[in-house]
Amino acid sequence: MIETWRDIVGHEGLYRILSEGRVMSRYRRPEARGYIRKTYLDGEGYPQMRLVKNGVTAYYRVHYLVLLSFCGPRPKGHQCLHRDGDRQNVRFNNLRWGTQRENAADAIRHGTQVRGETNGRSKLTESQVITIKKLLATGHSLRSLGKRFGVDHTTIGAIKLGKSWGHLP
């Protein structure tokens, strides 16, 4: 595939981007050459960069800039999806616009879905949930189990119904 530079939408004449995700800052003098900008990872592991226009600094994820410049504006209710599940692969042929539902389905397919203990907000461990399920089967109440494990009884109810931790036996 032949790589071509395109102006970044909204920053025309200032920054250009390749379909592989490299961004070039253009010098204002015609005889000078631009230079490739460095990216860094944001808190969620996505390549990000800072762009300045008219003295105003804005931070953008590189995959968004690639799709915006090579595919057009983001459709309402859509987000950037990575076909291979790799947040750092920002090549145009790996990206597409899609819905939150499609993104969630992709995460399951890629194995990148955050579930169970890998969810940073989880208050229970897998072994605790297995114990809770066994105790529920023997007739323990939601409230008593909630108190015992330090969570609300509605959390125990969600476990009982399979709405949370449904991937465990």
Short mmCIF file of N, CA and C in Angstrom, two decimals:
data_model
loop_
_atom_site.label_atom_id
_atom_site.label_comp_id
_atom_site.label_asym_id
_atom_site.label_seq_id
_atom_site.Cartn_x
_atom_site.Cartn_y
_atom_site.Cartn_z
N MET A 1 0.84 -1.18 0.00
CA MET A 1 0.00 0.00 0.00
C MET A 1 0.88 1.25 0.00
N ILE A 2 0.60 2.16 -0.88
CA ILE A 2 1.36 3.40 -0.96
C ILE A 2 0.86 4.35 0.13
N GLU A 3 1.80 4.84 0.92
CA GLU A 3 1.45 5.77 2.00
C GLU A 3 1.31 7.18 1.43
N THR A 4 0.25 7.85 1.81
CA THR A 4 0.06 9.23 1.38
C THR A 4 -0.23 10.10 2.59
N TRP A 5 0.25 11.31 2.52
CA TRP A 5 -0.01 12.29 3.57
C TRP A 5 -1.34 12.98 3.30
N ARG A 6 -2.07 13.24 4.37
CA ARG A 6 -3.30 14.05 4.27
C ARG A 6 -3.28 15.08 5.38
N ASP A 7 -3.88 16.23 5.10
CA ASP A 7 -4.04 17.23 6.15
C ASP A 7 -4.98 16.68 7.22
N ILE A 8 -4.68 17.00 8.47
CA ILE A 8 -5.57 16.62 9.56
C ILE A 8 -6.74 17.59 9.55
N VAL A 9 -7.94 17.05 9.49
CA VAL A 9 -9.14 17.86 9.44
C VAL A 9 -9.19 18.79 10.65
N GLY A 10 -9.41 20.07 10.38
CA GLY A 10 -9.43 21.06 11.45
C GLY A 10 -8.08 21.68 11.72
N HIS A 11 -7.02 21.07 11.17
CA HIS A 11 -5.66 21.58 11.35
C HIS A 11 -4.93 21.65 10.01
N GLU A 12 -5.70 21.92 8.95
CA GLU A 12 -5.14 21.98 7.60
C GLU A 12 -4.02 23.02 7.54
N GLY A 13 -2.94 22.66 6.87
CA GLY A 13 -1.81 23.56 6.74
C GLY A 13 -0.87 23.54 7.93
N LEU A 14 -1.28 22.92 9.01
CA LEU A 14 -0.43 22.86 10.21
C LEU A 14 0.13 21.46 10.44
N TYR A 15 -0.73 20.45 10.26
CA TYR A 15 -0.33 19.07 10.53
C TYR A 15 -0.85 18.17 9.42
N ARG A 16 -0.03 17.16 9.09
CA ARG A 16 -0.42 16.14 8.12
C ARG A 16 -0.26 14.78 8.78
N ILE A 17 -0.99 13.79 8.25
CA ILE A 17 -0.95 12.45 8.84
C ILE A 17 -0.87 11.40 7.75
N LEU A 18 -0.13 10.33 8.03
CA LEU A 18 -0.07 9.16 7.15
C LEU A 18 -1.14 8.17 7.57
N SER A 19 -1.56 7.32 6.65
CA SER A 19 -2.56 6.31 6.99
C SER A 19 -2.03 5.31 8.02
N GLU A 20 -0.72 5.27 8.23
CA GLU A 20 -0.16 4.40 9.27
C GLU A 20 -0.12 5.09 10.63
N GLY A 21 -0.49 6.38 10.68
CA GLY A 21 -0.61 7.07 11.96
C GLY A 21 0.50 8.04 12.32
N ARG A 22 1.52 8.18 11.48
CA ARG A 22 2.56 9.17 11.79
C ARG A 22 2.05 10.56 11.46
N VAL A 23 2.35 11.51 12.32
CA VAL A 23 1.90 12.90 12.14
C VAL A 23 3.12 13.78 11.91
N MET A 24 3.00 14.68 10.93
CA MET A 24 4.07 15.62 10.62
C MET A 24 3.57 17.03 10.90
N SER A 25 4.39 17.78 11.62
CA SER A 25 4.13 19.19 11.85
C SER A 25 4.76 19.95 10.69
N ARG A 26 4.00 20.81 10.06
CA ARG A 26 4.51 21.55 8.90
C ARG A 26 5.03 22.90 9.34
N TYR A 27 6.22 23.21 8.86
CA TYR A 27 6.77 24.54 9.13
C TYR A 27 5.97 25.57 8.34
N ARG A 28 5.98 26.78 8.79
CA ARG A 28 5.20 27.83 8.15
C ARG A 28 5.90 28.40 6.91
N ARG A 29 7.22 28.17 6.80
CA ARG A 29 7.96 28.66 5.64
C ARG A 29 7.94 27.59 4.55
N PRO A 30 7.65 27.95 3.31
CA PRO A 30 7.56 26.96 2.24
C PRO A 30 8.86 26.18 2.00
N GLU A 31 10.02 26.82 2.22
CA GLU A 31 11.29 26.14 1.93
C GLU A 31 11.70 25.16 3.02
N ALA A 32 11.08 25.25 4.19
CA ALA A 32 11.44 24.37 5.31
C ALA A 32 10.62 23.08 5.24
N ARG A 33 11.19 22.02 5.76
CA ARG A 33 10.49 20.74 5.80
C ARG A 33 9.90 20.54 7.19
N GLY A 34 8.82 19.81 7.24
CA GLY A 34 8.19 19.50 8.53
C GLY A 34 8.95 18.40 9.25
N TYR A 35 8.47 18.02 10.41
CA TYR A 35 9.10 16.95 11.16
C TYR A 35 8.04 16.05 11.76
N ILE A 36 8.42 14.79 11.97
CA ILE A 36 7.50 13.80 12.52
C ILE A 36 7.30 14.06 14.01
N ARG A 37 6.07 14.10 14.43
CA ARG A 37 5.73 14.35 15.83
C ARG A 37 5.79 13.05 16.62
N LYS A 38 6.19 13.15 17.87
CA LYS A 38 6.22 11.99 18.76
C LYS A 38 4.85 11.80 19.40
N THR A 39 4.51 10.55 19.62
CA THR A 39 3.28 10.24 20.34
C THR A 39 3.64 9.68 21.70
N TYR A 40 2.69 9.66 22.59
CA TYR A 40 2.86 9.02 23.89
C TYR A 40 1.57 8.30 24.21
N LEU A 41 1.63 7.38 25.15
CA LEU A 41 0.44 6.61 25.52
C LEU A 41 -0.33 7.35 26.60
N ASP A 42 -1.65 7.42 26.42
CA ASP A 42 -2.47 8.03 27.46
C ASP A 42 -2.71 7.01 28.57
N GLY A 43 -3.49 7.35 29.54
CA GLY A 43 -3.72 6.48 30.70
C GLY A 43 -4.38 5.16 30.37
N GLU A 44 -5.01 5.06 29.21
CA GLU A 44 -5.68 3.83 28.81
C GLU A 44 -4.87 3.04 27.78
N GLY A 45 -3.66 3.50 27.47
CA GLY A 45 -2.79 2.77 26.56
C GLY A 45 -2.96 3.11 25.09
N TYR A 46 -3.64 4.19 24.77
CA TYR A 46 -3.82 4.62 23.39
C TYR A 46 -2.75 5.66 23.02
N PRO A 47 -2.15 5.56 21.82
CA PRO A 47 -1.23 6.61 21.38
C PRO A 47 -1.98 7.94 21.25
N GLN A 48 -1.36 8.98 21.77
CA GLN A 48 -1.99 10.30 21.81
C GLN A 48 -0.95 11.35 21.45
N MET A 49 -1.41 12.50 21.01
CA MET A 49 -0.49 13.60 20.75
C MET A 49 -1.18 14.93 20.96
N ARG A 50 -0.34 15.93 21.09
CA ARG A 50 -0.80 17.29 21.35
C ARG A 50 -0.67 18.08 20.06
N LEU A 51 -1.76 18.75 19.67
CA LEU A 51 -1.74 19.63 18.51
C LEU A 51 -2.09 21.04 18.96
N VAL A 52 -1.44 22.03 18.36
CA VAL A 52 -1.68 23.43 18.72
C VAL A 52 -2.19 24.17 17.49
N LYS A 53 -3.25 24.95 17.69
CA LYS A 53 -3.80 25.77 16.61
C LYS A 53 -4.22 27.10 17.21
N ASN A 54 -3.70 28.18 16.65
CA ASN A 54 -4.02 29.53 17.14
C ASN A 54 -3.75 29.67 18.64
N GLY A 55 -2.69 29.06 19.11
CA GLY A 55 -2.30 29.16 20.51
C GLY A 55 -3.10 28.28 21.45
N VAL A 56 -4.05 27.51 20.92
CA VAL A 56 -4.88 26.62 21.74
C VAL A 56 -4.38 25.19 21.58
N THR A 57 -4.07 24.56 22.71
CA THR A 57 -3.57 23.19 22.71
C THR A 57 -4.72 22.21 22.89
N ALA A 58 -4.72 21.16 22.10
CA ALA A 58 -5.72 20.10 22.23
C ALA A 58 -5.00 18.76 22.13
N TYR A 59 -5.51 17.77 22.86
CA TYR A 59 -4.93 16.42 22.86
C TYR A 59 -5.87 15.49 22.09
N TYR A 60 -5.28 14.67 21.23
CA TYR A 60 -6.06 13.77 20.40
C TYR A 60 -5.46 12.37 20.43
N ARG A 61 -6.31 11.38 20.42
CA ARG A 61 -5.84 10.01 20.20
C ARG A 61 -5.57 9.87 18.71
N VAL A 62 -4.46 9.21 18.41
CA VAL A 62 -4.01 9.12 17.01
C VAL A 62 -5.01 8.35 16.16
N HIS A 63 -5.63 7.30 16.70
CA HIS A 63 -6.58 6.54 15.88
C HIS A 63 -7.75 7.42 15.43
N TYR A 64 -8.15 8.36 16.27
CA TYR A 64 -9.21 9.30 15.89
C TYR A 64 -8.77 10.19 14.73
N LEU A 65 -7.54 10.69 14.81
CA LEU A 65 -7.02 11.56 13.74
C LEU A 65 -6.92 10.81 12.42
N VAL A 66 -6.49 9.54 12.47
CA VAL A 66 -6.38 8.73 11.25
C VAL A 66 -7.75 8.56 10.62
N LEU A 67 -8.74 8.13 11.41
CA LEU A 67 -10.08 7.92 10.85
C LEU A 67 -10.69 9.23 10.36
N LEU A 68 -10.54 10.28 11.11
CA LEU A 68 -11.08 11.58 10.71
C LEU A 68 -10.50 12.02 9.37
N SER A 69 -9.21 11.84 9.19
CA SER A 69 -8.53 12.32 7.98
C SER A 69 -8.71 11.40 6.78
N PHE A 70 -8.87 10.10 7.00
CA PHE A 70 -8.94 9.16 5.88
C PHE A 70 -10.34 8.59 5.63
N CYS A 71 -11.23 8.72 6.61
CA CYS A 71 -12.57 8.14 6.47
C CYS A 71 -13.66 9.21 6.54
N GLY A 72 -13.34 10.35 7.11
CA GLY A 72 -14.33 11.41 7.25
C GLY A 72 -14.81 11.54 8.68
N PRO A 73 -15.72 12.48 8.91
CA PRO A 73 -16.18 12.76 10.28
C PRO A 73 -16.84 11.54 10.93
N ARG A 74 -16.75 11.51 12.24
CA ARG A 74 -17.34 10.41 13.00
C ARG A 74 -18.86 10.51 12.92
N PRO A 75 -19.53 9.44 12.49
CA PRO A 75 -21.00 9.45 12.50
C PRO A 75 -21.52 9.55 13.93
N LYS A 76 -22.67 10.16 14.09
CA LYS A 76 -23.26 10.34 15.41
C LYS A 76 -23.45 8.97 16.08
N GLY A 77 -23.03 8.89 17.34
CA GLY A 77 -23.17 7.65 18.11
C GLY A 77 -22.12 6.60 17.81
N HIS A 78 -21.11 6.94 17.05
CA HIS A 78 -20.05 5.99 16.71
C HIS A 78 -18.76 6.33 17.44
N GLN A 79 -17.85 5.37 17.46
CA GLN A 79 -16.54 5.54 18.06
C GLN A 79 -15.52 4.80 17.21
N CYS A 80 -14.25 5.03 17.49
CA CYS A 80 -13.17 4.38 16.74
C CYS A 80 -13.03 2.94 17.22
N LEU A 81 -13.03 2.00 16.29
CA LEU A 81 -12.86 0.59 16.63
C LEU A 81 -11.57 0.07 15.99
N HIS A 82 -10.87 -0.78 16.72
CA HIS A 82 -9.65 -1.43 16.22
C HIS A 82 -10.02 -2.85 15.81
N ARG A 83 -9.82 -3.18 14.55
CA ARG A 83 -10.21 -4.50 14.04
C ARG A 83 -9.49 -5.63 14.76
N ASP A 84 -8.22 -5.41 15.15
CA ASP A 84 -7.44 -6.48 15.78
C ASP A 84 -7.40 -6.38 17.31
N GLY A 85 -8.04 -5.37 17.88
CA GLY A 85 -8.06 -5.22 19.33
C GLY A 85 -6.80 -4.62 19.92
N ASP A 86 -5.83 -4.26 19.09
CA ASP A 86 -4.57 -3.68 19.56
C ASP A 86 -4.68 -2.16 19.57
N ARG A 87 -4.73 -1.57 20.74
CA ARG A 87 -4.90 -0.12 20.87
C ARG A 87 -3.78 0.67 20.22
N GLN A 88 -2.62 0.06 20.08
CA GLN A 88 -1.47 0.78 19.53
C GLN A 88 -1.33 0.62 18.02
N ASN A 89 -2.16 -0.21 17.41
CA ASN A 89 -2.15 -0.38 15.96
C ASN A 89 -3.11 0.66 15.36
N VAL A 90 -2.56 1.79 14.93
CA VAL A 90 -3.38 2.91 14.47
C VAL A 90 -3.37 3.05 12.94
N ARG A 91 -3.03 1.98 12.24
CA ARG A 91 -3.05 2.02 10.78
C ARG A 91 -4.51 2.08 10.30
N PHE A 92 -4.73 2.83 9.23
CA PHE A 92 -6.08 3.03 8.72
C PHE A 92 -6.79 1.71 8.42
N ASN A 93 -6.07 0.73 7.86
CA ASN A 93 -6.72 -0.54 7.52
C ASN A 93 -7.10 -1.36 8.75
N ASN A 94 -6.71 -0.92 9.94
CA ASN A 94 -7.08 -1.61 11.18
C ASN A 94 -8.21 -0.87 11.91
N LEU A 95 -8.63 0.26 11.39
CA LEU A 95 -9.60 1.10 12.10
C LEU A 95 -10.91 1.22 11.33
N ARG A 96 -11.99 1.46 12.08
CA ARG A 96 -13.29 1.73 11.47
C ARG A 96 -14.17 2.45 12.48
N TRP A 97 -15.18 3.15 11.98
CA TRP A 97 -16.18 3.73 12.86
C TRP A 97 -17.18 2.63 13.20
N GLY A 98 -17.66 2.59 14.43
CA GLY A 98 -18.65 1.60 14.83
C GLY A 98 -19.36 2.04 16.10
N THR A 99 -20.39 1.31 16.44
CA THR A 99 -21.19 1.64 17.62
C THR A 99 -20.57 1.05 18.88
N GLN A 100 -21.05 1.48 20.02
CA GLN A 100 -20.60 0.93 21.30
C GLN A 100 -20.88 -0.57 21.35
N ARG A 101 -22.03 -0.98 20.83
CA ARG A 101 -22.38 -2.41 20.82
C ARG A 101 -21.38 -3.21 20.00
N GLU A 102 -21.00 -2.68 18.83
CA GLU A 102 -19.99 -3.35 18.00
C GLU A 102 -18.64 -3.40 18.71
N ASN A 103 -18.30 -2.34 19.42
CA ASN A 103 -17.04 -2.30 20.16
C ASN A 103 -17.03 -3.35 21.26
N ALA A 104 -18.16 -3.49 21.97
CA ALA A 104 -18.26 -4.50 23.03
C ALA A 104 -18.15 -5.91 22.45
N ALA A 105 -18.79 -6.14 21.29
CA ALA A 105 -18.70 -7.45 20.64
C ALA A 105 -17.27 -7.73 20.19
N ASP A 106 -16.59 -6.70 19.67
CA ASP A 106 -15.19 -6.86 19.28
C ASP A 106 -14.32 -7.21 20.48
N ALA A 107 -14.58 -6.57 21.63
CA ALA A 107 -13.78 -6.83 22.83
C ALA A 107 -13.91 -8.28 23.27
N ILE A 108 -15.11 -8.84 23.16
CA ILE A 108 -15.30 -10.25 23.50
C ILE A 108 -14.54 -11.12 22.50
N ARG A 109 -14.66 -10.79 21.21
CA ARG A 109 -13.98 -11.57 20.17
C ARG A 109 -12.46 -11.51 20.31
N HIS A 110 -11.92 -10.34 20.66
CA HIS A 110 -10.47 -10.17 20.80
C HIS A 110 -9.93 -10.70 22.13
N GLY A 111 -10.82 -10.90 23.09
CA GLY A 111 -10.37 -11.30 24.42
C GLY A 111 -9.87 -10.12 25.24
N THR A 112 -10.28 -8.91 24.88
CA THR A 112 -9.83 -7.72 25.61
C THR A 112 -10.91 -7.16 26.53
N GLN A 113 -12.03 -7.86 26.63
CA GLN A 113 -13.11 -7.40 27.50
C GLN A 113 -12.67 -7.48 28.96
N VAL A 114 -12.93 -6.42 29.69
CA VAL A 114 -12.56 -6.38 31.10
C VAL A 114 -13.71 -7.00 31.89
N ARG A 115 -13.45 -8.17 32.49
CA ARG A 115 -14.47 -8.84 33.28
C ARG A 115 -13.85 -9.41 34.54
N GLY A 116 -14.71 -9.62 35.52
CA GLY A 116 -14.25 -10.24 36.75
C GLY A 116 -13.20 -9.41 37.47
N GLU A 117 -12.20 -10.08 37.97
CA GLU A 117 -11.16 -9.41 38.75
C GLU A 117 -10.32 -8.43 37.93
N THR A 118 -10.31 -8.59 36.61
CA THR A 118 -9.52 -7.66 35.79
C THR A 118 -10.17 -6.29 35.71
N ASN A 119 -11.44 -6.20 36.11
CA ASN A 119 -12.11 -4.90 36.18
C ASN A 119 -11.62 -4.18 37.43
N GLY A 120 -11.04 -3.03 37.26
CA GLY A 120 -10.46 -2.29 38.38
C GLY A 120 -11.47 -1.88 39.44
N ARG A 121 -12.76 -1.91 39.12
CA ARG A 121 -13.78 -1.53 40.09
C ARG A 121 -14.37 -2.73 40.81
N SER A 122 -13.88 -3.92 40.53
CA SER A 122 -14.42 -5.13 41.15
C SER A 122 -14.13 -5.15 42.64
N LYS A 123 -15.17 -5.44 43.43
CA LYS A 123 -15.01 -5.53 44.88
C LYS A 123 -14.86 -6.97 45.34
N LEU A 124 -15.13 -7.90 44.45
CA LEU A 124 -15.07 -9.32 44.80
C LEU A 124 -14.04 -10.04 43.94
N THR A 125 -13.55 -11.15 44.47
CA THR A 125 -12.64 -12.00 43.70
C THR A 125 -13.46 -13.15 43.11
N GLU A 126 -12.87 -13.85 42.16
CA GLU A 126 -13.56 -14.98 41.56
C GLU A 126 -13.89 -16.05 42.59
N SER A 127 -12.95 -16.32 43.49
CA SER A 127 -13.21 -17.35 44.51
C SER A 127 -14.36 -16.94 45.43
N GLN A 128 -14.46 -15.64 45.75
CA GLN A 128 -15.57 -15.18 46.58
C GLN A 128 -16.90 -15.36 45.85
N VAL A 129 -16.92 -15.07 44.56
CA VAL A 129 -18.16 -15.20 43.79
C VAL A 129 -18.58 -16.66 43.70
N ILE A 130 -17.64 -17.55 43.51
CA ILE A 130 -17.96 -18.98 43.47
C ILE A 130 -18.55 -19.41 44.81
N THR A 131 -17.97 -18.93 45.91
CA THR A 131 -18.51 -19.23 47.24
C THR A 131 -19.91 -18.66 47.39
N ILE A 132 -20.12 -17.43 46.93
CA ILE A 132 -21.45 -16.80 47.01
C ILE A 132 -22.47 -17.63 46.25
N LYS A 133 -22.11 -18.09 45.06
CA LYS A 133 -23.05 -18.89 44.26
C LYS A 133 -23.41 -20.19 44.98
N LYS A 134 -22.43 -20.80 45.63
CA LYS A 134 -22.70 -22.03 46.39
C LYS A 134 -23.62 -21.75 47.57
N LEU A 135 -23.37 -20.65 48.27
CA LEU A 135 -24.20 -20.29 49.42
C LEU A 135 -25.62 -19.91 48.99
N LEU A 136 -25.76 -19.26 47.85
CA LEU A 136 -27.09 -18.94 47.33
C LEU A 136 -27.88 -20.22 47.05
N ALA A 137 -27.19 -21.22 46.54
CA ALA A 137 -27.85 -22.49 46.22
C ALA A 137 -28.34 -23.21 47.47
N THR A 138 -27.72 -22.90 48.62
CA THR A 138 -28.15 -23.55 49.87
C THR A 138 -29.17 -22.71 50.63
N GLY A 139 -29.62 -21.59 50.04
CA GLY A 139 -30.71 -20.83 50.64
C GLY A 139 -30.34 -19.60 51.43
N HIS A 140 -29.09 -19.18 51.43
CA HIS A 140 -28.71 -17.96 52.14
C HIS A 140 -29.38 -16.74 51.49
N SER A 141 -29.71 -15.74 52.29
CA SER A 141 -30.38 -14.55 51.77
C SER A 141 -29.38 -13.60 51.11
N LEU A 142 -29.92 -12.76 50.24
CA LEU A 142 -29.09 -11.77 49.56
C LEU A 142 -28.47 -10.80 50.56
N ARG A 143 -29.27 -10.36 51.52
CA ARG A 143 -28.79 -9.38 52.51
C ARG A 143 -27.69 -9.97 53.39
N SER A 144 -27.87 -11.21 53.83
CA SER A 144 -26.85 -11.81 54.71
C SER A 144 -25.53 -11.99 53.96
N LEU A 145 -25.61 -12.39 52.70
CA LEU A 145 -24.38 -12.57 51.91
C LEU A 145 -23.75 -11.21 51.59
N GLY A 146 -24.58 -10.20 51.35
CA GLY A 146 -24.06 -8.86 51.10
C GLY A 146 -23.26 -8.36 52.29
N LYS A 147 -23.81 -8.54 53.49
CA LYS A 147 -23.10 -8.11 54.71
C LYS A 147 -21.82 -8.91 54.89
N ARG A 148 -21.90 -10.20 54.66
CA ARG A 148 -20.75 -11.08 54.87
C ARG A 148 -19.57 -10.71 53.94
N PHE A 149 -19.89 -10.33 52.70
CA PHE A 149 -18.83 -10.06 51.72
C PHE A 149 -18.59 -8.56 51.50
N GLY A 150 -19.28 -7.72 52.24
CA GLY A 150 -19.03 -6.28 52.18
C GLY A 150 -19.53 -5.59 50.92
N VAL A 151 -20.61 -6.11 50.35
CA VAL A 151 -21.21 -5.49 49.17
C VAL A 151 -22.71 -5.34 49.40
N ASP A 152 -23.36 -4.57 48.56
CA ASP A 152 -24.79 -4.38 48.67
C ASP A 152 -25.53 -5.65 48.25
N HIS A 153 -26.72 -5.84 48.81
CA HIS A 153 -27.49 -7.04 48.47
C HIS A 153 -27.86 -7.08 46.98
N THR A 154 -27.94 -5.90 46.33
CA THR A 154 -28.25 -5.89 44.90
C THR A 154 -27.11 -6.49 44.07
N THR A 155 -25.89 -6.37 44.57
CA THR A 155 -24.74 -7.00 43.91
C THR A 155 -24.88 -8.52 43.97
N ILE A 156 -25.29 -9.02 45.12
CA ILE A 156 -25.51 -10.47 45.28
C ILE A 156 -26.64 -10.91 44.36
N GLY A 157 -27.70 -10.09 44.26
CA GLY A 157 -28.81 -10.40 43.37
C GLY A 157 -28.38 -10.47 41.91
N ALA A 158 -27.50 -9.57 41.51
CA ALA A 158 -27.01 -9.58 40.13
C ALA A 158 -26.18 -10.84 39.86
N ILE A 159 -25.43 -11.28 40.86
CA ILE A 159 -24.67 -12.53 40.72
C ILE A 159 -25.64 -13.70 40.59
N LYS A 160 -26.68 -13.70 41.42
CA LYS A 160 -27.67 -14.78 41.40
C LYS A 160 -28.36 -14.89 40.04
N LEU A 161 -28.68 -13.73 39.44
CA LEU A 161 -29.37 -13.71 38.15
C LEU A 161 -28.43 -13.88 36.96
N GLY A 162 -27.12 -13.86 37.22
CA GLY A 162 -26.15 -14.00 36.13
C GLY A 162 -25.89 -12.71 35.38
N LYS A 163 -26.37 -11.58 35.91
CA LYS A 163 -26.13 -10.29 35.26
C LYS A 163 -24.69 -9.83 35.47
N SER A 164 -24.08 -10.24 36.57
CA SER A 164 -22.66 -9.99 36.78
C SER A 164 -22.01 -11.30 37.15
N TRP A 165 -20.76 -11.44 36.78
CA TRP A 165 -19.99 -12.65 37.02
C TRP A 165 -20.65 -13.88 36.37
N GLY A 166 -21.38 -13.66 35.31
CA GLY A 166 -22.07 -14.76 34.63
C GLY A 166 -21.13 -15.74 33.96
N HIS A 167 -19.88 -15.36 33.78
CA HIS A 167 -18.92 -16.25 33.13
C HIS A 167 -18.38 -17.32 34.08
N LEU A 168 -18.73 -17.20 35.38
CA LEU A 168 -18.26 -18.19 36.36
C LEU A 168 -19.33 -19.24 36.61
N PRO A 169 -18.91 -20.46 36.97
CA PRO A 169 -19.89 -21.53 37.23
C PRO A 169 -20.70 -21.27 38.49
#
